[in-house]
PDB file of C-alpha atoms in Angstrom:
ATOM      1  CA  MET U   1     -34.568  22.847  -4.725  1.00 68.00           C
ATOM      2  CA  VAL U   2     -35.896  19.235  -4.772  1.00 84.00           C
ATOM      3  CA  ASN U   3     -33.850  16.676  -3.090  1.00 93.00           C
ATOM      4  CA  ASP U   4     -32.627  13.242  -4.546  1.00 94.00           C
ATOM      5  CA  ASN U   5     -35.628  11.214  -3.375  1.00 96.00           C
ATOM      6  CA  ASP U   6     -38.091  13.878  -4.495  1.00 96.00           C
ATOM      7  CA  PHE U   7     -36.683  14.142  -7.874  1.00 97.00           C
ATOM      8  CA  LEU U   8     -36.693  10.387  -8.392  1.00 97.00           C
ATOM      9  CA  ALA U   9     -40.159   9.962  -6.911  1.00 97.00           C
ATOM     10  CA  LEU U  10     -41.391  12.626  -9.435  1.00 96.00           C
ATOM     11  CA  VAL U  11     -39.896  10.695 -12.321  1.00 97.00           C
ATOM     12  CA  ALA U  12     -41.616   7.447 -11.031  1.00 97.00           C
ATOM     13  CA  THR U  13     -44.906   9.051 -10.788  1.00 95.00           C
ATOM     14  CA  ARG U  14     -44.644  10.789 -14.154  1.00 94.00           C
ATOM     15  CA  SER U  15     -43.263   7.606 -15.986  1.00 94.00           C
ATOM     16  CA  GLY U  16     -45.440   5.006 -14.033  1.00 95.00           C
ATOM     17  CA  MET U  17     -42.165   3.277 -13.253  1.00 96.00           C
ATOM     18  CA  SER U  18     -41.015   1.608 -10.054  1.00 97.00           C
ATOM     19  CA  SER U  19     -38.484   3.523  -7.975  1.00 97.00           C
ATOM     20  CA  GLU U  20     -35.546   1.170  -9.001  1.00 97.00           C
ATOM     21  CA  GLN U  21     -36.586   1.880 -12.821  1.00 97.00           C
ATOM     22  CA  ALA U  22     -37.040   5.552 -12.246  1.00 97.00           C
ATOM     23  CA  THR U  23     -33.715   5.688 -10.658  1.00 98.00           C
ATOM     24  CA  ALA U  24     -31.888   3.773 -13.410  1.00 98.00           C
ATOM     25  CA  VAL U  25     -33.607   5.777 -16.133  1.00 98.00           C
ATOM     26  CA  THR U  26     -32.848   9.184 -14.272  1.00 98.00           C
ATOM     27  CA  GLN U  27     -29.116   8.299 -13.955  1.00 98.00           C
ATOM     28  CA  ALA U  28     -29.037   6.987 -17.549  1.00 98.00           C
ATOM     29  CA  THR U  29     -30.771  10.142 -18.874  1.00 98.00           C
ATOM     30  CA  LEU U  30     -28.327  12.612 -17.120  1.00 97.00           C
ATOM     31  CA  THR U  31     -25.305  10.709 -18.087  1.00 97.00           C
ATOM     32  CA  THR U  32     -26.442  10.719 -21.793  1.00 97.00           C
ATOM     33  CA  LEU U  33     -27.437  14.194 -21.632  1.00 96.00           C
ATOM     34  CA  ALA U  34     -24.015  15.138 -20.055  1.00 95.00           C
ATOM     35  CA  GLU U  35     -22.441  13.228 -23.334  1.00 95.00           C
ATOM     36  CA  ARG U  36     -24.780  15.435 -25.560  1.00 95.00           C
ATOM     37  CA  ILE U  37     -24.194  18.933 -24.190  1.00 94.00           C
ATOM     38  CA  ASP U  38     -20.925  20.936 -23.916  1.00 92.00           C
ATOM     39  CA  GLY U  39     -18.869  20.354 -20.863  1.00 91.00           C
ATOM     40  CA  GLY U  40     -19.557  23.883 -19.489  1.00 91.00           C
ATOM     41  CA  GLU U  41     -23.169  23.452 -19.687  1.00 91.00           C
ATOM     42  CA  ALA U  42     -23.025  19.908 -18.085  1.00 93.00           C
ATOM     43  CA  ARG U  43     -21.161  21.428 -15.341  1.00 92.00           C
ATOM     44  CA  ASP U  44     -23.767  24.113 -14.896  1.00 92.00           C
ATOM     45  CA  LEU U  45     -26.437  21.380 -14.898  1.00 93.00           C
ATOM     46  CA  ALA U  46     -24.789  19.194 -12.371  1.00 94.00           C
ATOM     47  CA  GLY U  47     -24.580  22.127  -9.914  1.00 93.00           C
ATOM     48  CA  GLN U  48     -28.339  22.701 -10.002  1.00 93.00           C
ATOM     49  CA  LEU U  49     -29.160  19.094  -9.437  1.00 95.00           C
ATOM     50  CA  PRO U  50     -29.728  17.290  -5.998  1.00 94.00           C
ATOM     51  CA  ALA U  51     -26.370  16.261  -4.654  1.00 94.00           C
ATOM     52  CA  GLY U  52     -26.785  12.554  -5.251  1.00 95.00           C
ATOM     53  CA  LEU U  53     -27.384  13.073  -8.859  1.00 96.00           C
ATOM     54  CA  ARG U  54     -24.712  15.553  -9.691  1.00 95.00           C
ATOM     55  CA  ALA U  55     -22.226  12.928 -10.499  1.00 94.00           C
ATOM     56  CA  TYR U  56     -24.294  11.463 -13.441  1.00 96.00           C
ATOM     57  CA  ALA U  57     -24.518  14.946 -15.109  1.00 94.00           C
ATOM     58  CA  SER U  58     -20.601  15.335 -15.066  1.00 88.00           C
ATOM     59  CA  ALA U  59     -19.188  15.722 -18.566  1.00 79.00           C
ATOM     60  CA  SER U  60     -16.354  13.447 -19.425  1.00 77.00           C
ATOM     61  CA  SER U  61     -15.527  15.812 -22.371  1.00 83.00           C
ATOM     62  CA  GLU U  62     -15.722  19.646 -23.010  1.00 87.00           C
ATOM     63  CA  THR U  63     -17.006  18.806 -26.528  1.00 90.00           C
ATOM     64  CA  ALA U  64     -20.563  17.645 -26.915  1.00 90.00           C
ATOM     65  CA  GLU U  65     -21.336  14.624 -28.965  1.00 92.00           C
ATOM     66  CA  ARG U  66     -23.653  15.049 -31.800  1.00 93.00           C
ATOM     67  CA  PHE U  67     -26.447  12.649 -31.789  1.00 95.00           C
ATOM     68  CA  GLY U  68     -29.938  12.327 -32.476  1.00 95.00           C
ATOM     69  CA  LEU U  69     -32.902  11.427 -30.344  1.00 96.00           C
ATOM     70  CA  ASP U  70     -33.085   7.774 -31.304  1.00 96.00           C
ATOM     71  CA  VAL U  71     -29.453   7.391 -30.219  1.00 97.00           C
ATOM     72  CA  PHE U  72     -30.017   9.255 -27.020  1.00 97.00           C
ATOM     73  CA  VAL U  73     -33.015   6.924 -26.100  1.00 97.00           C
ATOM     74  CA  ASP U  74     -31.021   3.894 -27.231  1.00 98.00           C
ATOM     75  CA  ARG U  75     -28.106   4.766 -24.932  1.00 98.00           C
ATOM     76  CA  VAL U  76     -30.629   5.404 -22.067  1.00 98.00           C
ATOM     77  CA  SER U  77     -32.403   1.861 -22.726  1.00 98.00           C
ATOM     78  CA  GLY U  78     -28.826   0.141 -22.560  1.00 98.00           C
ATOM     79  CA  ARG U  79     -27.890   1.924 -19.417  1.00 98.00           C
ATOM     80  CA  ALA U  80     -31.056   1.572 -17.623  1.00 98.00           C
ATOM     81  CA  ASN U  81     -31.912  -1.839 -19.003  1.00 97.00           C
ATOM     82  CA  LEU U  82     -35.297  -0.825 -20.102  1.00 97.00           C
ATOM     83  CA  ASP U  83     -36.912  -1.493 -23.534  1.00 96.00           C
ATOM     84  CA  LEU U  84     -36.993   1.544 -25.849  1.00 96.00           C
ATOM     85  CA  GLU U  85     -40.641   2.546 -25.167  1.00 95.00           C
ATOM     86  CA  ARG U  86     -40.208   2.533 -21.331  1.00 96.00           C
ATOM     87  CA  SER U  87     -36.896   4.379 -21.855  1.00 96.00           C
ATOM     88  CA  ARG U  88     -38.453   7.210 -23.981  1.00 96.00           C
ATOM     89  CA  ASP U  89     -41.217   7.627 -21.297  1.00 95.00           C
ATOM     90  CA  GLY U  90     -38.458   7.667 -18.703  1.00 96.00           C
ATOM     91  CA  VAL U  91     -36.357  10.258 -20.695  1.00 96.00           C
ATOM     92  CA  THR U  92     -39.438  12.503 -21.002  1.00 95.00           C
ATOM     93  CA  ALA U  93     -40.273  12.212 -17.346  1.00 95.00           C
ATOM     94  CA  VAL U  94     -36.670  13.081 -16.358  1.00 96.00           C
ATOM     95  CA  PHE U  95     -36.949  16.296 -18.621  1.00 95.00           C
ATOM     96  CA  ASP U  96     -40.355  17.104 -17.233  1.00 92.00           C
ATOM     97  CA  VAL U  97     -38.768  17.073 -13.671  1.00 94.00           C
ATOM     98  CA  LEU U  98     -35.649  18.920 -14.796  1.00 94.00           C
ATOM     99  CA  ARG U  99     -37.954  21.643 -16.341  1.00 91.00           C
ATOM    100  CA  ASP U 100     -39.540  22.055 -12.883  1.00 89.00           C
ATOM    101  CA  ALA U 101     -36.342  21.680 -10.861  1.00 90.00           C
ATOM    102  CA  LEU U 102     -34.130  23.993 -12.895  1.00 90.00           C
ATOM    103  CA  GLY U 103     -36.596  26.646 -13.663  1.00 85.00           C
ATOM    104  CA  PRO U 104     -37.161  28.329 -17.109  1.00 84.00           C
ATOM    105  CA  THR U 105     -33.904  29.847 -17.468  1.00 87.00           C
ATOM    106  CA  GLY U 106     -31.852  27.033 -16.344  1.00 87.00           C
ATOM    107  CA  TYR U 107     -33.837  24.446 -18.326  1.00 90.00           C
ATOM    108  CA  GLU U 108     -33.740  26.692 -21.444  1.00 89.00           C
ATOM    109  CA  GLN U 109     -29.928  26.663 -21.296  1.00 88.00           C
ATOM    110  CA  VAL U 110     -29.833  22.979 -21.294  1.00 89.00           C
ATOM    111  CA  VAL U 111     -32.278  22.216 -24.098  1.00 90.00           C
ATOM    112  CA  THR U 112     -31.188  24.864 -26.308  1.00 89.00           C
ATOM    113  CA  GLN U 113     -28.131  22.723 -27.216  1.00 88.00           C
ATOM    114  CA  LEU U 114     -30.284  19.786 -28.521  1.00 92.00           C
ATOM    115  CA  PRO U 115     -31.698  19.799 -32.068  1.00 90.00           C
ATOM    116  CA  ALA U 116     -35.462  20.205 -32.769  1.00 90.00           C
ATOM    117  CA  GLU U 117     -36.022  16.550 -32.885  1.00 91.00           C
ATOM    118  CA  TYR U 118     -35.616  16.303 -29.195  1.00 94.00           C
ATOM    119  CA  GLY U 119     -38.852  18.556 -28.890  1.00 90.00           C
ATOM    120  CA  ASP U 120     -40.885  15.385 -28.318  1.00 85.00           C
ATOM    121  CA  VAL U 121     -39.079  14.724 -25.076  1.00 91.00           C
ATOM    122  CA  VAL U 122     -38.000  18.273 -23.870  1.00 90.00           C
ATOM    123  CA  ASP U 123     -41.180  20.284 -24.543  1.00 77.00           C
ATOM    124  CA  GLN U 124     -40.712  23.483 -22.518  1.00 57.00           C
ATOM    125  CA  THR U 125     -44.351  24.355 -22.471  1.00 61.00           C
ATOM    126  CA  ALA U 126     -46.515  21.342 -22.145  1.00 53.00           C
ATOM    127  CA  PRO U 127     -47.455  20.065 -18.596  1.00 51.00           C
ATOM    128  CA  PHE U 128     -46.318  16.546 -17.849  1.00 49.00           C
ATOM    129  CA  VAL U 129     -48.578  13.822 -19.069  1.00 48.00           C
ATOM    130  CA  ARG U 130     -49.099  10.940 -16.654  1.00 46.00           C
ATOM    131  CA  ARG U 131     -48.029   7.800 -18.381  1.00 43.00           C
ATOM    132  CA  GLN U 132     -49.727   4.583 -18.026  1.00 41.00           C
ATOM    133  CA  ALA U 133     -47.715   1.707 -16.708  1.00 38.00           C
TER     134      ALA U 133
END
């Protein structure tokens, strides 16, 4: 399993963000994802994350909130204090790193709870694309 610093460094590399931006977008994405998936699944996800990131994936509710990708990115944008385009790149990078960190089964358990429109950011098959800063 990757540690906190490795996870955040991978997000920074894949999104073209500074380490501070990568940290903010990772925390914001995990917090928003925990709101979007069922509480039990959020706990499972948190248990598979590096120790320093687990608290961000802790569910505040057992029931998932139902919201689309635009709302997801908007919430991340507000929490990370980044514009929408950078936030979307960051969300994609976080999911890329999650896919590698959780392995195929763990990742599939998380993303199967998300509607098809999330496919743009959670593609289970595509290798990551290095985004330009």
